Amino acid sequence: MYSRLLPSAMARRLASRCSWLPQSLLFSHRQPSLFVRHSRPVSGIATIAEDVGGFKEMTAGNRRKYYMLGGKGGVGKTSCAASLAVKFATQGHPTIVVSTDPAHSLSDSFAQDLSGGTLVPVDGMNAPLFALEINPERSREEFRSASQNTEGTGVKDLMDSMGLGMLANQLGDLKLGELLDTPPPGLDEAIAISKIMEFVKAQEYSMFSRIVFDTAPTGHTLRLLSLPDFLDSSIGKIIKLRNKLASATSALKSYFGQGGPKQDASDKLEQLRERMVKVRELFRDTESTEFIIVTIPTVMAVSESSRLYASLKKESVPVKRLIVNQLLPPSATDCKFCAMKRKDQMRALEMIKDDPGLTVLKLIQAPLVDVEIRGVPALKFMGDMIWK
Ligand SMILES: Nc1ncnc2c1ncn2[C@@H]1O[C@H](COP(=O)(O)OP(=O)(O)OP(=O)(O)O)[C@@H](O)[C@H]1O
């Protein structure tokens, strides 16, 4: 229904408010092919609405591709991710968009409840687009339940009776469940991403050629990438200790005629570590993955984006595009506030130009619009402005 409303009512309303944008851009939903243009690298600052995003490259081929959108909190990651997913779907790519940000706003963005834990077809789309908010707490729970009390009281009783209760208590302190009660930052999100990776492998999801992730703010993403190392050093040690305990208690138990200890926790954690490695591999896969940084034109946001880019580069994560969202149009009136604000934004854009890392990225500039970007029509509108 929405998509039928868009060309007339909504687009015209938006058009009247964005008179500084080219009309072709505003009505691009009517002629989608008009906006699929060749990508080209950009070395400096483009003017607003210049076609520098290289969207054609993003849609090329039916091999599955993953797009992760990340950046500072509140810059518009969700809106950009949702608009990209809508655009992919309307261009013929069956698409899944997933939020792994613990503070979800994907449901708000699509104006639809996506929190049920299963893929939901997005309302108002004539093309296959499914969305999901992953509940990190729920994902973590399955690991936690398997990692608690696995040696059971039997071993402790046995060790107590042998005067080794103290040792049993100390080893009990290595409860793996506690690690998951206070997880390292990024773990929740990494578990969520690995869950998606698992289920999209199934035959029934093979049709989906684009998977878009709306990720958590910068810090989490960076920690997520260093997780395999963290897990190697922490969980790895814990697993080794527990394995030693397991073989010691197993020897005792068989001596006293009891069964061997359970291996569930160690197995689960080893599995968790392996999955984290796979998530990192996915982030680094230049063939199938791209991380898109979203920012706004403020000194603070650009500085954070610069650090994010440097860290992603260090971790060999492929990054090609930078979205500068919420740019003010040139002021047509003598609004002093607007003029000052725009001057400030231009300064931030200059920072991007001068930043040795960010300047090599394709720069996509997205204007600040004066309507809330909510629901498929608005996302289509935003997508047509950004993804060209
Ligand atoms: N270009 C834009 N013009 C006007 N409003 C925008 C624009 N981009 C985003 N917004 C609005 O800004 C708010 C924050 O956007 P969004 O939720 O996409 O950001 P986020 O980076 O995902 O936030 P969080 O870090 O909290 O998840 C939303 O109300 C959204 O509608």
Short mmCIF file of C-alpha atoms and ligand atoms in Angstrom, two decimals:
data_model
loop_
_atom_site.label_atom_id
_atom_site.label_comp_id
_atom_site.label_asym_id
_atom_site.label_seq_id
_atom_site.Cartn_x
_atom_site.Cartn_y
_atom_site.Cartn_z
CA MET A 1 0.00 0.00 0.00
CA TYR A 2 2.76 2.39 1.01
CA SER A 3 4.72 1.85 -2.13
CA ARG A 4 1.70 2.90 -4.15
CA LEU A 5 1.33 6.03 -2.06
CA LEU A 6 4.95 7.03 -2.34
CA PRO A 7 5.24 8.39 -5.86
CA SER A 8 2.48 10.85 -5.37
CA ALA A 9 1.72 11.99 -1.88
CA MET A 10 4.82 11.34 0.14
CA ALA A 11 7.46 12.11 -2.46
CA ARG A 12 5.76 15.38 -3.33
CA ARG A 13 5.60 16.33 0.33
CA LEU A 14 9.28 15.54 0.74
CA ALA A 15 10.04 17.29 -2.54
CA SER A 16 8.42 20.48 -1.38
CA ARG A 17 10.60 20.40 1.69
CA CYS A 18 13.80 19.59 -0.15
CA SER A 19 13.58 22.05 -2.99
CA TRP A 20 17.37 22.30 -3.00
CA LEU A 21 17.65 18.71 -4.13
CA PRO A 22 17.55 17.90 -7.83
CA GLN A 23 14.03 16.89 -8.86
CA SER A 24 15.38 13.81 -10.60
CA LEU A 25 16.63 12.64 -7.22
CA LEU A 26 13.37 13.29 -5.48
CA PHE A 27 11.39 11.27 -7.95
CA SER A 28 13.99 8.63 -8.50
CA HIS A 29 11.64 5.88 -7.28
CA ARG A 30 9.70 6.35 -10.49
CA GLN A 31 12.71 5.63 -12.64
CA PRO A 32 14.97 3.39 -10.61
CA SER A 33 17.15 2.54 -13.56
CA LEU A 34 18.07 6.20 -13.89
CA PHE A 35 19.96 6.00 -10.66
CA VAL A 36 22.09 2.95 -11.21
CA ARG A 37 25.29 4.57 -12.27
CA HIS A 38 28.91 3.60 -12.58
CA SER A 39 31.00 3.77 -9.47
CA ARG A 40 34.12 5.84 -9.40
CA PRO A 41 36.56 6.63 -6.62
CA VAL A 42 36.45 10.01 -5.02
CA SER A 43 39.45 11.79 -3.70
CA GLY A 44 37.80 14.88 -2.35
CA ILE A 45 34.48 16.18 -1.20
CA ALA A 46 31.61 15.67 -3.56
CA THR A 47 28.70 18.01 -3.85
CA ILE A 48 25.48 16.80 -2.35
CA ALA A 49 23.71 14.19 -4.45
CA GLU A 50 26.72 13.52 -6.66
CA ASP A 51 26.64 9.92 -7.83
CA VAL A 52 29.73 8.61 -6.13
CA GLY A 53 28.40 5.74 -4.06
CA GLY A 54 29.09 2.98 -6.57
CA PHE A 55 25.78 1.27 -5.96
CA LYS A 56 26.00 -0.57 -9.26
CA GLU A 57 29.01 -2.44 -7.93
CA MET A 58 27.05 -3.29 -4.79
CA THR A 59 24.21 -4.86 -6.75
CA ALA A 60 26.41 -6.68 -9.26
CA GLY A 61 26.23 -10.48 -9.22
CA ASN A 62 24.00 -12.91 -7.40
CA ARG A 63 26.64 -14.31 -5.12
CA ARG A 64 25.69 -13.60 -1.52
CA LYS A 65 27.16 -10.42 -0.08
CA TYR A 66 27.16 -9.08 3.44
CA TYR A 67 27.03 -5.38 4.27
CA MET A 68 27.74 -4.18 7.80
CA LEU A 69 26.82 -0.60 8.64
CA GLY A 70 28.45 0.86 11.69
CA GLY A 71 29.54 4.07 13.34
CA LYS A 72 28.96 6.32 16.30
CA GLY A 73 25.65 6.10 18.16
CA GLY A 74 22.74 8.03 16.68
CA VAL A 75 24.34 8.99 13.34
CA GLY A 76 21.76 7.13 11.27
CA LYS A 77 23.18 3.59 10.99
CA THR A 78 19.76 1.97 11.22
CA SER A 79 18.15 4.34 8.72
CA CYS A 80 21.01 3.80 6.25
CA ALA A 81 20.99 0.00 6.75
CA ALA A 82 17.22 -0.23 6.37
CA SER A 83 17.24 2.00 3.29
CA LEU A 84 20.02 -0.11 1.74
CA ALA A 85 18.05 -3.30 2.36
CA VAL A 86 14.93 -1.75 0.78
CA LYS A 87 16.99 -0.63 -2.20
CA PHE A 88 18.61 -4.04 -2.69
CA ALA A 89 15.24 -5.74 -2.56
CA THR A 90 13.63 -3.34 -5.01
CA GLN A 91 16.59 -3.88 -7.35
CA GLY A 92 15.87 -7.61 -7.41
CA HIS A 93 18.02 -8.99 -4.60
CA PRO A 94 16.13 -11.03 -2.03
CA THR A 95 17.46 -9.41 1.12
CA ILE A 96 17.62 -9.94 4.87
CA VAL A 97 18.30 -7.02 7.18
CA VAL A 98 19.30 -7.82 10.74
CA SER A 99 19.92 -5.60 13.71
CA THR A 100 22.58 -6.87 16.08
CA ASP A 101 22.70 -3.61 18.00
CA PRO A 102 21.52 -4.43 21.54
CA ALA A 103 19.66 -1.09 21.51
CA HIS A 104 17.52 -1.96 18.51
CA SER A 105 15.75 0.59 16.39
CA LEU A 106 15.07 -1.48 13.27
CA SER A 107 11.45 -2.05 14.34
CA ASP A 108 11.05 1.71 14.73
CA SER A 109 12.67 2.31 11.38
CA PHE A 110 10.30 -0.06 9.55
CA ALA A 111 7.38 0.90 11.81
CA GLN A 112 6.84 -2.80 12.40
CA ASP A 113 7.55 -5.26 15.21
CA LEU A 114 10.65 -7.26 14.31
CA SER A 115 11.58 -8.44 17.78
CA GLY A 116 9.94 -11.88 17.69
CA GLY A 117 13.16 -13.80 17.04
CA THR A 118 12.18 -14.93 13.53
CA LEU A 119 12.48 -13.37 10.11
CA VAL A 120 9.54 -11.12 9.33
CA PRO A 121 8.50 -10.07 5.82
CA VAL A 122 8.65 -6.30 5.65
CA ASP A 123 5.24 -4.69 5.15
CA GLY A 124 4.72 -2.45 2.16
CA MET A 125 7.31 -4.12 -0.03
CA ASN A 126 6.58 -5.71 -3.38
CA ALA A 127 9.98 -7.38 -3.33
CA PRO A 128 11.40 -10.03 -0.96
CA LEU A 129 12.72 -8.24 2.09
CA PHE A 130 12.85 -9.88 5.52
CA ALA A 131 13.97 -8.29 8.75
CA LEU A 132 14.92 -9.37 12.24
CA GLU A 133 16.14 -7.90 15.49
CA ILE A 134 18.33 -10.41 17.25
CA ASN A 135 17.93 -10.59 20.98
CA PRO A 136 21.51 -10.86 22.25
CA GLU A 137 20.38 -11.93 25.72
CA ARG A 138 18.53 -14.91 24.27
CA SER A 139 21.48 -15.92 22.08
CA ARG A 140 23.80 -15.80 25.04
CA GLU A 141 21.44 -17.85 27.21
CA GLU A 142 22.02 -21.07 25.31
CA PHE A 143 25.73 -20.89 26.01
CA ARG A 144 25.22 -19.93 29.60
CA SER A 145 22.89 -22.80 30.47
CA ALA A 146 25.28 -25.37 29.07
CA SER A 147 28.28 -23.96 30.83
CA GLN A 148 27.02 -23.98 34.38
CA ASN A 149 27.51 -26.71 36.98
CA THR A 150 28.67 -29.24 34.49
CA GLU A 151 30.84 -31.16 36.86
CA GLY A 152 27.81 -31.50 39.11
CA THR A 153 27.95 -31.99 42.83
CA GLY A 154 29.13 -35.57 42.50
CA VAL A 155 32.70 -34.61 41.81
CA LYS A 156 32.74 -32.01 44.53
CA ASP A 157 31.36 -34.49 47.08
CA LEU A 158 33.93 -36.99 45.99
CA MET A 159 36.77 -34.49 46.27
CA ASP A 160 35.42 -33.25 49.62
CA SER A 161 35.47 -36.76 50.94
CA MET A 162 39.10 -37.01 49.91
CA GLY A 163 40.01 -33.77 51.67
CA LEU A 164 40.29 -31.95 48.35
CA GLY A 165 37.24 -29.76 48.84
CA MET A 166 39.33 -26.59 48.75
CA LEU A 167 40.69 -27.50 45.33
CA ALA A 168 37.22 -28.34 44.11
CA ASN A 169 36.00 -24.92 45.24
CA GLN A 170 38.84 -23.18 43.47
CA LEU A 171 38.17 -25.06 40.30
CA GLY A 172 34.49 -24.30 40.72
CA ASP A 173 35.45 -20.63 40.53
CA LEU A 174 36.23 -21.22 36.89
CA LYS A 175 32.56 -21.50 36.10
CA LEU A 176 32.29 -20.64 32.49
CA GLY A 177 28.76 -19.44 32.92
CA GLU A 178 30.04 -16.46 34.86
CA LEU A 179 32.01 -15.35 31.85
CA LEU A 180 28.74 -15.18 29.99
CA ASP A 181 26.95 -13.43 32.83
CA THR A 182 29.35 -10.54 32.42
CA PRO A 183 30.33 -10.96 28.78
CA PRO A 184 33.18 -8.98 27.27
CA PRO A 185 31.87 -6.08 25.14
CA GLY A 186 31.09 -7.22 21.62
CA LEU A 187 30.42 -10.85 22.58
CA ASP A 188 26.65 -10.46 22.42
CA GLU A 189 26.84 -9.00 18.98
CA ALA A 190 29.33 -11.56 17.74
CA ILE A 191 27.05 -14.38 18.96
CA ALA A 192 24.13 -12.72 17.16
CA ILE A 193 26.09 -12.43 13.91
CA SER A 194 27.29 -16.01 14.15
CA LYS A 195 23.69 -17.17 14.63
CA ILE A 196 22.69 -15.41 11.44
CA MET A 197 25.67 -16.93 9.63
CA GLU A 198 24.52 -20.34 10.79
CA PHE A 199 20.92 -20.11 9.72
CA VAL A 200 21.45 -18.42 6.36
CA LYS A 201 23.57 -21.43 5.41
CA ALA A 202 20.38 -23.52 5.27
CA GLN A 203 18.97 -24.38 1.85
CA GLU A 204 15.71 -22.54 2.52
CA TYR A 205 17.62 -19.25 2.82
CA SER A 206 19.87 -19.79 -0.17
CA MET A 207 17.78 -17.38 -2.27
CA PHE A 208 18.89 -14.40 -0.17
CA SER A 209 21.72 -12.72 -2.03
CA ARG A 210 22.16 -9.67 0.22
CA ILE A 211 22.43 -9.66 4.00
CA VAL A 212 22.57 -6.25 5.65
CA PHE A 213 23.64 -5.84 9.28
CA ASP A 214 22.75 -2.82 11.37
CA THR A 215 25.54 -3.09 13.93
CA ALA A 216 26.13 -1.69 17.40
CA PRO A 217 28.04 1.58 17.91
CA THR A 218 31.76 1.75 17.15
CA GLY A 219 33.28 0.48 20.41
CA HIS A 220 31.39 -2.78 20.30
CA THR A 221 32.36 -3.44 16.71
CA LEU A 222 36.02 -2.94 17.46
CA ARG A 223 35.92 -5.19 20.48
CA LEU A 224 34.02 -7.77 18.48
CA LEU A 225 36.91 -7.96 16.06
CA SER A 226 39.43 -8.54 18.81
CA LEU A 227 37.23 -11.19 20.44
CA PRO A 228 38.90 -14.28 18.98
CA ASP A 229 42.19 -13.14 20.54
CA PHE A 230 40.44 -12.39 23.80
CA LEU A 231 38.74 -15.77 23.75
CA ASP A 232 42.00 -17.50 22.96
CA SER A 233 43.63 -15.92 25.95
CA SER A 234 40.76 -16.19 28.43
CA ILE A 235 38.43 -18.99 27.40
CA GLY A 236 41.39 -20.89 25.96
CA LYS A 237 43.07 -20.93 29.37
CA ILE A 238 39.83 -21.80 31.13
CA ILE A 239 39.15 -24.64 28.72
CA LYS A 240 42.65 -26.03 29.27
CA LEU A 241 42.22 -25.88 33.06
CA ARG A 242 38.83 -27.47 32.89
CA ASN A 243 40.11 -30.20 30.64
CA LYS A 244 42.85 -30.91 33.16
CA LEU A 245 40.25 -31.00 35.91
CA ALA A 246 38.07 -33.22 33.76
CA SER A 247 40.83 -35.74 33.18
CA ALA A 248 41.82 -35.66 36.88
CA THR A 249 38.26 -36.16 38.08
CA SER A 250 37.64 -38.71 35.39
CA ALA A 251 40.62 -40.70 36.65
CA LEU A 252 39.31 -40.42 40.20
CA LYS A 253 35.81 -41.34 39.17
CA SER A 254 36.82 -44.37 37.21
CA TYR A 255 39.01 -45.39 40.15
CA PHE A 256 35.99 -45.09 42.42
CA GLY A 257 33.67 -46.60 39.84
CA GLN A 258 31.74 -43.46 38.82
CA GLY A 259 31.11 -42.12 35.31
CA GLY A 260 33.31 -39.52 33.63
CA PRO A 261 32.61 -35.79 33.86
CA LYS A 262 30.55 -33.98 31.27
CA GLN A 263 32.39 -32.09 28.58
CA ASP A 264 29.47 -29.86 27.57
CA ALA A 265 30.84 -26.59 28.86
CA SER A 266 34.26 -26.94 27.32
CA ASP A 267 32.72 -28.12 24.07
CA LYS A 268 30.28 -25.24 24.03
CA LEU A 269 32.98 -22.71 24.71
CA GLU A 270 35.28 -24.20 22.15
CA GLN A 271 32.36 -23.99 19.73
CA LEU A 272 31.81 -20.37 20.76
CA ARG A 273 35.46 -19.58 20.12
CA GLU A 274 35.30 -21.22 16.71
CA ARG A 275 32.20 -19.24 15.85
CA MET A 276 33.90 -16.00 16.87
CA VAL A 277 36.77 -16.86 14.56
CA LYS A 278 34.25 -17.40 11.75
CA VAL A 279 32.62 -14.03 12.46
CA ARG A 280 36.01 -12.36 12.24
CA GLU A 281 36.73 -14.23 9.01
CA LEU A 282 33.43 -12.98 7.60
CA PHE A 283 34.35 -9.40 8.50
CA ARG A 284 37.66 -9.84 6.70
CA ASP A 285 36.36 -11.53 3.57
CA THR A 286 36.98 -9.01 0.80
CA GLU A 287 35.04 -11.14 -1.69
CA SER A 288 31.76 -11.15 0.15
CA THR A 289 31.80 -8.49 2.83
CA GLU A 290 31.95 -4.75 3.10
CA PHE A 291 31.82 -2.56 6.17
CA ILE A 292 30.24 0.83 5.51
CA ILE A 293 31.00 3.61 7.98
CA VAL A 294 28.18 6.01 8.75
CA THR A 295 28.97 9.38 10.25
CA ILE A 296 27.60 12.91 10.61
CA PRO A 297 29.45 16.13 9.77
CA THR A 298 30.70 17.04 13.22
CA VAL A 299 34.30 17.12 14.39
CA MET A 300 33.60 14.51 17.06
CA ALA A 301 31.86 12.08 14.74
CA VAL A 302 34.50 12.44 12.02
CA SER A 303 37.29 11.89 14.56
CA GLU A 304 35.57 8.72 15.74
CA SER A 305 35.07 7.57 12.14
CA SER A 306 38.74 8.13 11.46
CA ARG A 307 39.67 5.94 14.43
CA LEU A 308 37.11 3.34 13.38
CA TYR A 309 38.51 3.24 9.85
CA ALA A 310 42.08 2.89 11.15
CA SER A 311 41.06 0.01 13.42
CA LEU A 312 39.07 -1.73 10.69
CA LYS A 313 42.01 -1.39 8.34
CA LYS A 314 44.33 -2.82 10.98
CA GLU A 315 41.98 -5.78 11.30
CA SER A 316 41.91 -6.13 7.47
CA VAL A 317 38.18 -5.43 7.28
CA PRO A 318 37.21 -4.22 3.78
CA VAL A 319 35.88 -0.63 3.89
CA LYS A 320 35.15 1.34 0.72
CA ARG A 321 32.40 3.78 1.54
CA LEU A 322 31.72 6.51 4.06
CA ILE A 323 28.24 7.97 4.45
CA VAL A 324 28.10 11.50 5.81
CA ASN A 325 24.53 11.74 6.96
CA GLN A 326 22.37 14.67 8.01
CA LEU A 327 24.04 17.35 5.92
CA LEU A 328 22.26 20.67 5.97
CA PRO A 329 21.30 22.10 2.61
CA PRO A 330 22.71 25.51 1.69
CA SER A 331 20.58 28.07 3.44
CA ALA A 332 18.20 29.83 1.10
CA THR A 333 17.10 32.25 3.80
CA ASP A 334 19.11 34.44 6.14
CA CYS A 335 18.75 31.92 8.95
CA LYS A 336 21.89 32.64 10.98
CA PHE A 337 21.68 29.39 12.91
CA CYS A 338 21.51 27.40 9.66
CA ALA A 339 24.42 29.31 8.13
CA MET A 340 26.58 28.73 11.22
CA LYS A 341 25.63 25.09 11.40
CA ARG A 342 26.38 24.55 7.75
CA LYS A 343 29.75 26.28 8.11
CA ASP A 344 30.52 23.92 10.96
CA GLN A 345 29.51 20.95 8.83
CA MET A 346 31.72 22.13 5.97
CA ARG A 347 34.62 22.23 8.41
CA ALA A 348 33.91 18.61 9.34
CA LEU A 349 33.77 17.69 5.64
CA GLU A 350 37.16 19.34 5.17
CA MET A 351 38.44 17.15 7.99
CA ILE A 352 37.37 14.09 6.01
CA LYS A 353 39.17 15.40 2.94
CA ASP A 354 42.33 15.93 4.96
CA ASP A 355 42.15 12.63 6.78
CA PRO A 356 44.65 10.25 5.17
CA GLY A 357 42.41 7.25 5.81
CA LEU A 358 38.90 8.59 5.21
CA THR A 359 39.81 10.52 2.09
CA VAL A 360 40.36 7.34 0.08
CA LEU A 361 36.79 6.16 0.70
CA LYS A 362 33.88 6.75 -1.64
CA LEU A 363 32.05 9.59 0.01
CA ILE A 364 28.28 9.42 0.09
CA GLN A 365 26.54 12.55 1.29
CA ALA A 366 23.03 12.30 2.66
CA PRO A 367 21.00 15.39 3.47
CA LEU A 368 19.16 16.06 6.68
CA VAL A 369 15.48 15.89 5.88
CA ASP A 370 12.77 17.46 7.95
CA VAL A 371 10.53 14.43 8.16
CA GLU A 372 11.19 11.40 10.28
CA ILE A 373 12.63 8.52 8.29
CA ARG A 374 10.20 5.84 9.28
CA GLY A 375 8.42 3.19 7.25
CA VAL A 376 9.11 1.81 3.77
CA PRO A 377 8.15 4.93 1.73
CA ALA A 378 10.51 7.14 3.71
CA LEU A 379 13.24 4.49 3.54
CA LYS A 380 12.79 4.25 -0.23
CA PHE A 381 13.13 7.98 -0.43
CA MET A 382 16.27 7.95 1.69
CA GLY A 383 17.67 4.97 -0.23
CA ASP A 384 17.24 6.79 -3.53
CA MET A 385 19.24 9.71 -2.16
CA ILE A 386 22.06 7.61 -0.75
CA TRP A 387 22.48 4.49 -2.82
CA LYS A 388 23.43 5.59 -6.32
N1 LIG B 1 19.23 12.13 6.98
C1 LIG B 1 18.39 12.22 7.98
N2 LIG B 1 17.51 13.23 8.06
C2 LIG B 1 16.64 13.33 9.06
N3 LIG B 1 16.58 12.46 10.09
C3 LIG B 1 17.45 11.43 10.09
C4 LIG B 1 18.39 11.24 9.04
N4 LIG B 1 19.10 10.11 9.31
C5 LIG B 1 18.62 9.62 10.46
N5 LIG B 1 17.63 10.40 10.95
C6 LIG B 1 16.89 10.23 12.19
O1 LIG B 1 17.84 10.23 13.27
C7 LIG B 1 17.42 9.34 14.28
C8 LIG B 1 18.53 8.33 14.56
O2 LIG B 1 18.69 7.55 13.39
P1 LIG B 1 19.06 6.00 13.47
O3 LIG B 1 18.21 5.28 14.46
O4 LIG B 1 19.09 5.53 12.07
O5 LIG B 1 20.55 6.16 14.04
P2 LIG B 1 21.51 5.00 14.66
O6 LIG B 1 22.89 5.42 14.34
O7 LIG B 1 21.07 3.67 14.18
O8 LIG B 1 21.20 5.17 16.18
P3 LIG B 1 21.64 4.16 17.39
O9 LIG B 1 23.11 4.25 17.50
O10 LIG B 1 20.92 4.76 18.56
O11 LIG B 1 21.14 2.80 16.99
C9 LIG B 1 16.14 8.69 13.80
O12 LIG B 1 15.04 9.38 14.35
C10 LIG B 1 16.16 8.90 12.29
O13 LIG B 1 14.87 8.99 11.73
#
